[in-house]
Coordinates of C-alpha atoms in Angstrom, one line a residue:
A1 CA 34.5 28.3 28.7
P2 CA 31.7 29.8 31.1
A3 CA 30.6 27.7 33.8
S4 CA 27.6 26.6 32.3
S5 CA 29.0 25.4 29.2
F6 CA 32.0 22.9 28.2
T7 CA 33.7 22.2 24.9
L8 CA 35.3 19.3 23.4
S9 CA 37.2 19.2 20.5
F10 CA 38.7 16.4 18.1
S11 CA 40.5 16.0 14.9
A12 CA 40.1 12.5 14.2
P13 CA 36.8 10.3 14.7
P14 CA 36.5 9.0 18.3
P15 CA 35.9 7.2 20.8
L16 CA 36.2 9.7 23.4
S17 CA 34.7 11.1 26.8
L18 CA 34.3 14.2 28.6
S19 CA 33.7 14.2 32.3
L20 CA 31.4 17.5 33.2
P21 CA 30.4 18.5 36.9
S22 CA 26.6 18.7 37.7
L23 CA 24.9 21.6 36.2
P24 CA 21.2 22.8 36.2
S25 CA 21.3 22.8 32.6
P26 CA 24.8 22.1 31.1
T27 CA 25.5 22.8 27.2
L28 CA 27.9 20.6 25.7
S29 CA 29.8 22.2 22.3
L30 CA 31.4 19.5 20.0
C31 CA 34.0 21.7 18.0
I32 CA 34.6 19.4 14.5
P33 CA 37.3 20.4 12.0
S34 CA 36.7 20.9 8.3
P35 CA 34.7 19.8 6.3
L36 CA 32.2 19.1 9.2
P37 CA 29.9 22.0 10.9
S38 CA 32.6 24.0 13.3
L39 CA 30.0 23.9 16.0
L40 CA 27.2 21.8 17.3
P41 CA 25.6 22.9 20.3
L42 CA 24.1 19.9 22.5
P43 CA 21.6 20.9 25.3
L44 CA 21.7 18.3 27.9
P45 CA 18.8 17.7 30.2
P46 CA 18.7 19.3 33.8
V47 CA 20.7 16.4 35.9
P48 CA 20.8 17.4 39.7
P49 CA 22.9 15.2 41.7
P50 CA 23.1 12.1 42.4
F51 CA 22.7 11.2 39.1
S52 CA 20.1 8.7 37.8
L53 CA 20.2 8.2 34.1
P54 CA 19.5 5.2 32.1
S55 CA 22.6 3.7 30.6
P56 CA 22.8 4.9 27.6
L57 CA 20.5 7.7 27.1
S58 CA 20.3 8.9 23.8
L59 CA 19.9 13.1 23.3
Y60 CA 18.7 12.2 19.8
P61 CA 18.9 9.4 17.3
V62 CA 21.1 9.7 14.2
P63 CA 20.8 12.0 12.4
P64 CA 20.6 15.0 15.0
P65 CA 18.5 18.1 14.4
R66 CA 20.0 20.9 12.7
P67 CA 22.0 22.9 15.3
P68 CA 20.4 26.2 16.8
G69 CA 23.4 28.1 15.6
L70 CA 22.9 27.6 11.6
S71 CA 20.7 29.8 9.6
L72 CA 17.6 28.0 8.5
S73 CA 16.4 30.5 6.0
P74 CA 16.7 29.8 2.5
V75 CA 19.3 31.4 0.2
R76 CA 18.7 32.4 -3.1
P77 CA 20.8 31.5 -5.8
A78 CA 22.9 34.0 -7.5
C79 CA 21.0 33.4 -11.0
S80 CA 18.4 31.6 -12.2
S81 CA 20.4 29.7 -14.7
S82 CA 21.9 28.2 -12.3
L83 CA 18.8 26.3 -10.7
S84 CA 19.0 22.5 -11.6
F85 CA 16.6 21.4 -9.1
F86 CA 14.3 23.4 -6.9
L87 CA 11.6 21.9 -4.3
S88 CA 9.8 24.4 -2.0
L89 CA 7.1 22.8 0.6
L90 CA 5.2 24.4 3.4
S91 CA 2.8 23.0 5.8
C92 CA 0.9 25.3 7.6
I93 CA -1.9 24.5 10.3
M94 CA -4.6 26.9 11.1
S95 CA -7.0 27.1 14.2
T96 CA -9.8 29.3 14.7
G97 CA -11.8 29.9 18.5
G98 CA -14.8 27.8 19.4
D99 CA -15.9 25.1 17.9
V100 CA -14.3 23.8 14.4
G101 CA -16.5 22.8 11.1
E102 CA -16.1 20.4 8.5
G103 CA -13.4 21.0 6.8
G104 CA 5.7 4.9 7.9
D105 CA 3.0 5.7 6.1
S106 CA -0.4 7.5 6.9
L107 CA 0.6 10.9 5.3
L108 CA 1.4 9.0 1.9
R109 CA -1.7 7.3 1.9
V110 CA -3.2 10.7 2.7
A111 CA -1.2 12.2 -0.3
A112 CA -2.3 9.4 -2.7
H113 CA -6.3 9.7 -1.3
V114 CA -6.0 13.3 -2.4
G115 CA -4.0 12.6 -5.7
L116 CA -7.3 10.3 -6.6
Q117 CA -9.6 13.6 -6.4
A118 CA -7.3 15.4 -8.4
L119 CA -7.0 12.5 -10.5
T120 CA -11.0 12.7 -11.1
A121 CA -10.7 16.2 -12.0
G122 CA -8.3 15.4 -14.5
S123 CA -5.7 17.4 -12.9
N124 CA -1.8 16.9 -12.4
F125 CA -0.9 16.5 -8.7
A126 CA 1.8 17.2 -6.2
C127 CA 1.9 17.0 -2.4
S128 CA 4.3 16.6 0.4
P129 CA 4.1 13.9 3.1
V130 CA 7.0 15.0 5.0
S131 CA 5.9 18.5 5.3
L132 CA 2.2 17.5 6.7
R133 CA 4.4 15.1 8.9
A134 CA 6.5 18.2 10.5
A135 CA 3.5 20.1 10.9
L136 CA 1.6 17.4 12.7
G137 CA 4.7 16.7 14.7
L138 CA 4.4 20.3 16.5
V139 CA 0.8 19.8 16.8
A140 CA 1.4 16.8 18.8
V141 CA 4.0 18.8 21.2
G142 CA 1.0 20.8 22.4
S143 CA -1.3 18.0 22.5
S144 CA -2.2 15.5 25.2
G145 CA -4.5 13.1 26.3
R146 CA -6.4 11.0 23.7
T147 CA -5.5 13.4 20.8
L148 CA -1.9 13.0 21.7
Q149 CA -2.4 9.4 21.3
Q150 CA -4.4 9.3 17.9
L151 CA -1.5 11.6 16.6
L152 CA 1.6 9.5 18.0
S153 CA -0.3 6.3 16.3
F154 CA -1.4 8.4 13.3
L155 CA 2.5 9.2 13.1
G156 CA 3.7 6.0 13.6
F157 CA 5.1 6.4 17.1
P158 CA 4.5 4.1 20.3
H159 CA 1.8 5.6 22.5
D160 CA 4.1 6.7 25.4
L161 CA 6.8 8.5 23.6
A162 CA 7.5 12.0 25.2
V163 CA 6.2 15.3 23.3
N164 CA 10.1 16.4 23.8
D165 CA 11.2 13.3 21.9
P166 CA 13.2 14.5 18.6
R167 CA 11.5 11.9 16.6
L168 CA 8.4 14.3 16.6
A169 CA 10.9 16.3 14.4
A170 CA 11.4 13.5 12.1
G171 CA 11.3 16.1 8.9
R172 CA 14.5 17.5 10.3
A173 CA 16.2 14.1 9.6
V174 CA 16.0 14.7 6.2
V175 CA 17.7 17.9 6.1
A176 CA 20.4 17.4 8.6
S177 CA 23.9 16.9 7.2
T178 CA 22.6 18.7 3.9
H179 CA 22.3 22.3 4.9
R180 CA 25.0 23.8 2.4
P181 CA 25.2 27.6 1.8
V182 CA 23.9 28.2 -1.6
G183 CA 26.4 29.8 -4.0
G184 CA 24.9 29.3 -7.5
E185 CA 27.8 27.7 -8.9
E186 CA 26.6 25.1 -11.8
D187 CA 28.1 22.1 -9.9
E188 CA 26.4 23.0 -6.6
K189 CA 25.2 19.7 -5.0
T190 CA 21.7 19.3 -3.3
H191 CA 20.5 21.8 -0.8
V192 CA 17.6 21.2 1.6
S193 CA 16.5 23.2 4.8
L194 CA 13.5 23.1 6.9
V195 CA 11.9 26.1 8.6
S196 CA 9.0 26.2 11.3
G197 CA 6.7 28.7 12.6
V198 CA 4.0 29.2 15.2
W199 CA 1.6 32.2 15.4
L200 CA -0.9 32.2 18.5
D201 CA -3.1 34.9 19.5
A202 CA -2.0 37.6 21.9
T203 CA -5.3 36.8 24.3
L204 CA -3.9 33.1 24.7
T205 CA -0.7 32.1 26.7
M206 CA 1.7 30.0 24.9
N207 CA 2.9 27.2 27.5
Q208 CA 6.7 28.0 28.2
A209 CA 7.3 24.0 27.5
F210 CA 5.9 23.9 24.2
K211 CA 7.7 27.2 23.5
E212 CA 11.1 25.6 24.4
I213 CA 10.6 22.3 22.4
A214 CA 9.4 24.0 19.6
T215 CA 12.3 26.8 19.2
S216 CA 15.0 24.3 20.2
I217 CA 14.1 20.7 18.8
H218 CA 11.7 21.5 16.1
Q219 CA 13.6 24.8 15.0
A220 CA 10.5 26.8 14.9
D221 CA 9.8 30.5 15.2
A222 CA 7.1 31.1 17.9
K223 CA 5.2 34.3 18.1
S224 CA 2.3 35.9 19.8
V225 CA 0.4 38.1 17.3
D226 CA -3.0 40.2 17.3
F227 CA -5.5 38.2 15.5
L228 CA -8.3 39.9 16.8
N229 CA -7.7 43.4 15.9
K230 CA -4.9 43.1 13.1
A231 CA -5.5 39.9 11.2
L232 CA -5.0 41.4 8.0
E233 CA -1.7 42.5 9.2
V234 CA -0.5 39.2 10.7
R235 CA -2.0 37.5 7.2
S236 CA 0.3 39.5 5.5
D237 CA 3.4 38.6 7.7
I238 CA 2.7 34.9 7.3
N239 CA 2.6 35.0 3.6
T240 CA 6.1 36.9 3.6
W241 CA 7.1 34.2 5.9
V242 CA 5.7 31.4 3.4
E243 CA 7.2 33.6 0.3
E244 CA 10.6 33.7 2.0
G245 CA 10.3 29.8 2.9
T246 CA 9.5 28.7 -0.3
N247 CA 12.0 31.1 -2.1
G248 CA 9.5 33.0 -3.4
V249 CA 7.6 30.6 -5.3
I250 CA 4.7 30.3 -3.3
R251 CA 2.9 34.0 -2.7
D252 CA -0.2 34.9 -1.3
F253 CA -0.5 31.4 0.3
L254 CA -3.4 32.4 3.0
P255 CA -6.2 34.2 0.8
V256 CA -8.4 37.0 1.6
G257 CA -10.5 35.7 4.3
S258 CA -8.5 33.0 5.8
V259 CA -7.0 34.7 8.5
T260 CA -10.1 36.5 10.7
D261 CA -10.5 38.0 14.2
G262 CA -11.4 34.7 15.0
T263 CA -8.1 32.9 14.1
K264 CA -6.5 31.9 17.2
L265 CA -3.4 29.8 16.0
V266 CA -1.3 29.0 12.7
I267 CA 1.4 26.6 12.6
A268 CA 3.5 26.5 9.3
N269 CA 6.7 24.6 7.8
A270 CA 8.4 24.9 4.5
L271 CA 10.6 22.5 3.3
Y272 CA 13.1 23.7 0.5
F273 CA 15.2 21.5 -1.6
R274 CA 17.4 22.1 -4.6
G275 CA 20.1 20.4 -6.7
K276 CA 20.6 18.7 -9.9
W277 CA 20.7 15.3 -11.7
E278 CA 23.5 13.2 -11.0
T279 CA 23.5 12.8 -15.1
P280 CA 21.7 15.6 -16.2
F281 CA 19.7 15.3 -19.6
D282 CA 21.7 16.9 -23.1
S283 CA 19.1 19.5 -23.9
S284 CA 20.1 19.3 -27.5
L285 CA 18.5 15.9 -27.6
T286 CA 15.4 17.2 -26.3
F287 CA 12.6 16.7 -28.8
D288 CA 8.8 16.7 -29.7
S289 CA 6.7 13.4 -29.5
E290 CA 3.3 12.5 -28.7
F291 CA 2.1 12.1 -24.9
H292 CA -1.0 9.7 -24.8
L293 CA -4.1 11.3 -22.2
L294 CA -6.5 9.2 -20.1
G295 CA -9.3 8.5 -22.2
G296 CA -7.8 8.8 -25.7
G297 CA -6.3 11.6 -27.4
S298 CA -2.7 13.0 -27.1
V299 CA -0.7 16.0 -27.0
R300 CA 2.9 17.0 -28.3
A301 CA 5.3 17.4 -25.5
P302 CA 8.9 17.8 -25.5
F303 CA 10.5 14.6 -24.1
M304 CA 14.1 14.4 -22.4
T305 CA 16.3 11.8 -23.6
T306 CA 19.8 10.2 -23.5
T307 CA 22.2 8.7 -25.8
P308 CA 21.9 5.1 -26.3
N309 CA 23.7 2.4 -24.0
K310 CA 23.3 5.0 -20.9
L311 CA 23.4 3.4 -17.7
M312 CA 20.0 3.5 -15.8
S313 CA 18.3 2.0 -12.7
M314 CA 14.9 0.5 -13.7
S315 CA 12.7 -2.5 -12.7
S316 CA 10.1 -4.4 -14.4
F317 CA 7.6 -6.1 -12.6
E318 CA 5.0 -8.9 -13.5
D319 CA 2.1 -6.5 -13.7
G320 CA 3.7 -4.9 -16.6
L321 CA 4.6 -1.4 -14.4
K322 CA 8.1 -0.2 -14.8
V323 CA 9.7 2.1 -12.4
L324 CA 12.8 4.2 -13.3
R325 CA 15.2 6.0 -10.6
L326 CA 16.7 9.1 -11.2
R327 CA 19.4 10.0 -8.6
Y328 CA 20.3 13.8 -7.6
D329 CA 23.9 14.7 -7.3
V330 CA 24.8 15.1 -3.6
D331 CA 28.2 15.4 -1.7
P332 CA 29.5 11.9 -1.1
I333 CA 30.0 12.0 2.6
D334 CA 27.7 13.8 5.3
Y335 CA 28.4 13.2 8.6
S336 CA 26.1 13.2 11.7
I337 CA 27.1 12.9 15.7
R338 CA 25.5 10.5 18.2
V339 CA 26.0 11.6 21.8
A340 CA 24.7 9.0 25.0
L341 CA 24.9 10.3 28.3
L342 CA 26.2 7.5 30.7
E343 CA 25.7 7.2 34.3
R344 CA 29.3 7.5 36.4
Y345 CA 30.7 8.7 39.6
R346 CA 34.4 9.7 39.6
D347 CA 36.6 11.0 42.4
W348 CA 38.2 14.6 41.8
E349 CA 41.1 15.7 43.5
D350 CA 39.1 18.3 45.6
G351 CA 36.8 16.0 46.8
D352 CA 34.0 13.4 45.8
K353 CA 32.0 15.2 43.0
A354 CA 29.3 13.5 40.7
C355 CA 29.9 13.9 36.7
L356 CA 28.7 12.7 33.4
E357 CA 30.9 10.9 30.8
I358 CA 29.4 11.9 27.3
D359 CA 30.2 9.3 24.7
A360 CA 30.4 10.9 21.2
E361 CA 30.3 8.7 17.9
L362 CA 31.1 10.3 14.6
R363 CA 29.3 8.2 11.9
R364 CA 29.7 8.8 8.2
L365 CA 26.1 9.1 6.5
Q366 CA 25.4 9.6 2.9
K367 CA 22.1 11.3 2.5
I368 CA 20.6 10.1 -1.4
F369 CA 17.7 11.9 -2.8
S370 CA 16.2 10.2 -6.0
M371 CA 12.7 10.6 -8.0
Y372 CA 11.0 7.4 -8.8
V373 CA 8.8 7.4 -11.8
F374 CA 6.2 4.8 -11.6
L375 CA 4.7 3.7 -15.4
P376 CA 2.1 1.4 -15.7
R377 CA 2.2 -0.6 -18.8
E378 CA -1.7 0.3 -19.6
R379 CA -2.1 3.9 -21.3
D380 CA -5.1 4.3 -19.0
G381 CA -3.4 2.6 -16.2
L382 CA -3.0 5.6 -13.7
Q383 CA -6.3 5.1 -12.1
R384 CA -5.4 1.7 -10.9
L385 CA -1.7 2.2 -9.7
A386 CA -3.0 5.4 -7.6
E387 CA -5.6 3.4 -6.0
E388 CA -3.0 0.6 -5.0
V389 CA -0.6 3.5 -3.5
S390 CA -3.7 5.0 -1.5
S391 CA -4.7 1.5 -0.2
D392 CA -0.8 0.4 0.7
P393 CA 1.7 3.1 0.7
S394 CA 4.2 0.5 1.3
F395 CA 3.6 -0.2 -2.6
V396 CA 5.9 2.8 -3.4
H397 CA 8.9 1.5 -1.3
R398 CA 8.5 -2.3 -2.3
H399 CA 8.8 -1.3 -5.9
R400 CA 11.9 0.3 -6.4
P401 CA 14.4 -0.7 -9.0
T402 CA 16.9 -3.1 -8.1
Q403 CA 18.7 -3.5 -11.4
V404 CA 21.2 -1.1 -13.5
F405 CA 21.7 -1.6 -17.0
R406 CA 22.6 0.5 -20.2
A407 CA 19.1 1.7 -21.7
R408 CA 18.6 1.3 -25.4
T409 CA 15.7 4.1 -25.0
L410 CA 15.0 6.7 -22.2
M411 CA 12.1 9.1 -22.5
L412 CA 10.8 11.4 -20.0
P413 CA 8.4 14.4 -20.6
R414 CA 9.4 17.9 -19.1
F415 CA 6.5 18.3 -16.9
G416 CA 4.5 20.8 -14.5
A417 CA 2.4 19.3 -11.8
S418 CA 0.1 22.1 -10.0
W419 CA -2.7 21.9 -7.5
G420 CA -4.4 24.4 -6.1
T421 CA -5.2 25.1 -2.5
F422 CA -6.9 22.1 -1.2
D423 CA -8.3 21.3 2.5
F424 CA -6.5 18.1 3.7
S425 CA -8.3 18.2 7.0
G426 CA -11.3 15.8 5.9
D427 CA -9.0 13.4 4.4
L428 CA -7.0 13.4 7.6
R429 CA -10.1 13.1 9.5
D430 CA -11.4 10.4 7.8
L431 CA -8.1 8.6 7.9
G432 CA -7.0 8.4 11.3
L433 CA -7.3 11.9 13.1
P434 CA -10.9 12.0 14.0
L435 CA -10.4 13.9 17.1
L436 CA -8.1 16.4 15.7
F437 CA -11.1 18.1 13.9
S438 CA -13.7 17.2 16.2
G439 CA -14.0 20.8 17.9
Q440 CA -12.4 18.5 21.2
A441 CA -8.8 18.3 20.5
E442 CA -7.0 18.4 23.7
L443 CA -4.1 21.3 23.1
H444 CA -3.1 21.6 26.7
R445 CA 0.5 21.5 26.3
L446 CA 0.3 24.4 23.9
T447 CA -1.8 26.8 25.8
S448 CA -3.7 27.0 29.0
D449 CA -6.7 28.4 27.5
A450 CA -6.8 25.1 25.1
S451 CA -10.8 25.2 25.2
E452 CA -10.6 28.2 22.7
V453 CA -8.2 26.5 20.1
G454 CA -9.8 24.2 17.8
L455 CA -8.2 22.9 14.5
S456 CA -10.3 24.3 11.3
A457 CA -8.3 23.7 8.2
V458 CA -5.2 21.9 6.8
L459 CA -4.7 23.5 3.3
H460 CA -2.3 22.7 0.7
R461 CA -0.9 24.0 -2.3
A462 CA 1.9 22.5 -4.5
T463 CA 3.6 23.1 -8.0
V464 CA 6.7 21.1 -9.4
K465 CA 8.4 21.7 -12.5
V466 CA 10.9 18.9 -14.2
D467 CA 13.3 19.9 -17.0
E468 CA 16.8 18.8 -18.5
K469 CA 18.8 19.7 -15.2
G470 CA 16.3 18.7 -12.6
T471 CA 13.2 20.0 -10.7
M472 CA 12.0 23.0 -9.4
A473 CA 8.8 22.7 -7.2
A474 CA 6.9 24.3 -4.4
A475 CA 4.2 23.3 -2.1
A476 CA 2.1 25.0 0.6
T477 CA 0.2 23.6 3.2
G478 CA -2.1 25.6 5.8
T479 CA -4.0 24.8 8.7
E480 CA -6.3 27.3 9.7
L481 CA -11.8 3.5 -14.4
M482 CA -11.3 4.0 -17.9
G483 CA -10.4 1.5 -20.6
C484 CA -6.9 0.0 -21.0
S485 CA -4.9 0.0 -24.1
M486 CA -1.9 -2.1 -24.4
F487 CA 1.4 -1.4 -26.0
E488 CA 4.3 -3.5 -26.5
D489 CA 8.0 -2.1 -24.7
P490 CA 11.3 -3.7 -24.7
Q491 CA 12.7 -4.6 -21.4
D492 CA 15.4 -2.2 -21.8
E493 CA 13.5 0.4 -22.8
F494 CA 11.5 3.5 -20.8
V495 CA 9.0 5.6 -22.8
A496 CA 7.0 8.0 -20.5
D497 CA 4.2 8.4 -23.3
H498 CA 1.4 8.2 -21.0
P499 CA 0.3 9.4 -17.5
F500 CA 2.3 8.4 -14.7
L501 CA 3.3 8.8 -11.0
F502 CA 6.2 10.1 -9.3
V503 CA 7.7 10.5 -5.8
I504 CA 11.0 12.1 -4.7
T505 CA 12.6 10.5 -1.8
E506 CA 15.4 10.7 0.4
D507 CA 16.6 7.1 0.3
H508 CA 18.5 6.7 3.5
S509 CA 15.5 7.1 5.6
G510 CA 12.8 6.3 3.3
Q511 CA 10.7 9.4 3.7
V512 CA 8.7 10.7 1.2
L513 CA 9.4 14.7 0.3
F514 CA 7.1 14.9 -2.7
Y515 CA 4.3 12.4 -4.2
G516 CA 2.3 13.4 -7.3
H517 CA 1.0 12.2 -10.9
V518 CA 1.1 13.6 -14.1
V519 CA -1.8 13.2 -16.5
N520 CA -0.7 15.9 -19.2
P521 CA 2.9 17.5 -19.2
L522 CA 1.7 20.7 -20.6
F523 CA -0.4 21.5 -17.4
E524 CA 1.3 24.2 -15.5

C-alpha cells in the first residue's frame, strides 16, 4: 500500500484491530467481502505524535456517510414499466449580494405549516423535510457565531457541535447502505441516493475548509461559477443538474429571472428514492368509487384495493383517526461500519513509535421505508389534523400503527400530490431562523467575503404519484375550518374516501422523507 494509506481485510465480523504509524493524514480502507461494499475509504484526522485523542473517538455515527468512491448519480431504469416506486427530492438555497428582502422536528413543522397554506388554497401538497434538512446542514457548515448557533438549535443539535461533525449531513444516514445499482428488474428493491451541490460566484473565494467538509462529508460538488457575466448559462447548468438529480422529473426548476448577475451562491441537494410496495396492489381489483371533497361534493376516482382477509398494519385512535402503514420492499439486511480511534502506544522492533489502534465493528442494520396514511374520522377533518401536526410534529411519530390483522376492506385511491414553486424563507424565518434571512447572516466559514453573501429565498416544488406498484414523486427546493360530517366505519376497514395526510419515512432513523396531503386524488 502507499505510505499514506493502509488496507485492512476481513472475511468475518470483527473484533479486529490495526496498528498504524503516525501520518499527517492517513487513510484507512476496510475491504469487506460480498455482499458488502468492496471498499470503504475512511479519512482519519491528522494526529501528529504524541497522540492525544479521546478514547474512543468515533469517526462518524452509524450508519456512515456514503463512501466517496461510490457514484452518487441516480441511474435511470431500463424501462418505465419497471418503475414501482420513485421519489426524487431536491433542496436548494440561493443567495444574492448585499441585503436580502422578505422573502427531530423543526422541518416537519415547517412542512406542515406550509401545507396548511396549500390546504387553504384547496391544493394537494407534498414537501421533503429531510431534503430541507440536508440543504440547511450545508449552510451550517459555512456559518459561524449566532447564525450557526441558531441553525444548530433549529436542526436539533447541541450548540457546541463542530461544523465538520457528520451529523450535520444527517440526510446521508438515510441513503447509507441502500445505494444500489438500478437494473430495471421487476423484483428490484428500494434504491436511495443523495447528491448535493454548491455554486459560488467567481468574485468570491470559497474557504478551503468549507470545501473539504462539503465534498468529503456531505459528498457535495463545489464549483466556482460566473454569475456576474453568465447568469443564464449558470442557471441552465443548475437546472440540468436538478433534472439529472431528480431522474428527469424536475425540469426548468429555476425560472427565468431567478438567477441574475447579483446572485452569489446556490446550494442544492437532490434525494432520489424508488422501490415497490412490499405487497403490491392487484391492478385488476382497482375500481372507481366516490371520493368526498372538503366542504361537500365528490368525484369518482380509481381506488386500489386488496382481496378480503389480507394482513395489514393499522391503528385506530380515540378521536377516530385511523393510520395505515404500507411498507416498501427492501433487501433484508444492510450493513454499516463503525470505526473508533483508541489512544495506544506500542513498541516496534525498530524502536519506540507511537501508533493508533483501530477498532472496527460490523453491525447489521436494516433500512425500513414505509408510507403512513393518516385518515381522520370526519370527512372534513383534514384541517384539524394538519393543524395538530403543525403545532406538534411528534404527533406523526406517536400515531404509528401497532396492530397487524386481517382487513375486511382496504381502499386507497391512486393519487397525485403536486405543489408549485413556493418560497419557504418566510416560514423558516418565522419558525426559528430569523438571522439567516436578516441580511446579517454570518457565513464566514463559507467565504472570507461573507459580508457580500446573504440568503434570499428557499424555493420548493414537489410532485408525488401513488399507484398499485408504489409511488413516483419529485420535489425541488431552492434558495436563491369547515363543517364536519360523520360516518360509521368498522375497525377492520380502512376506506380512504375523503381527504387524508401521508408521510414517507425511514423507520429505523425516524426521518421523514416526504410529507403531504390529498384533498382530491384527481389533481395532478
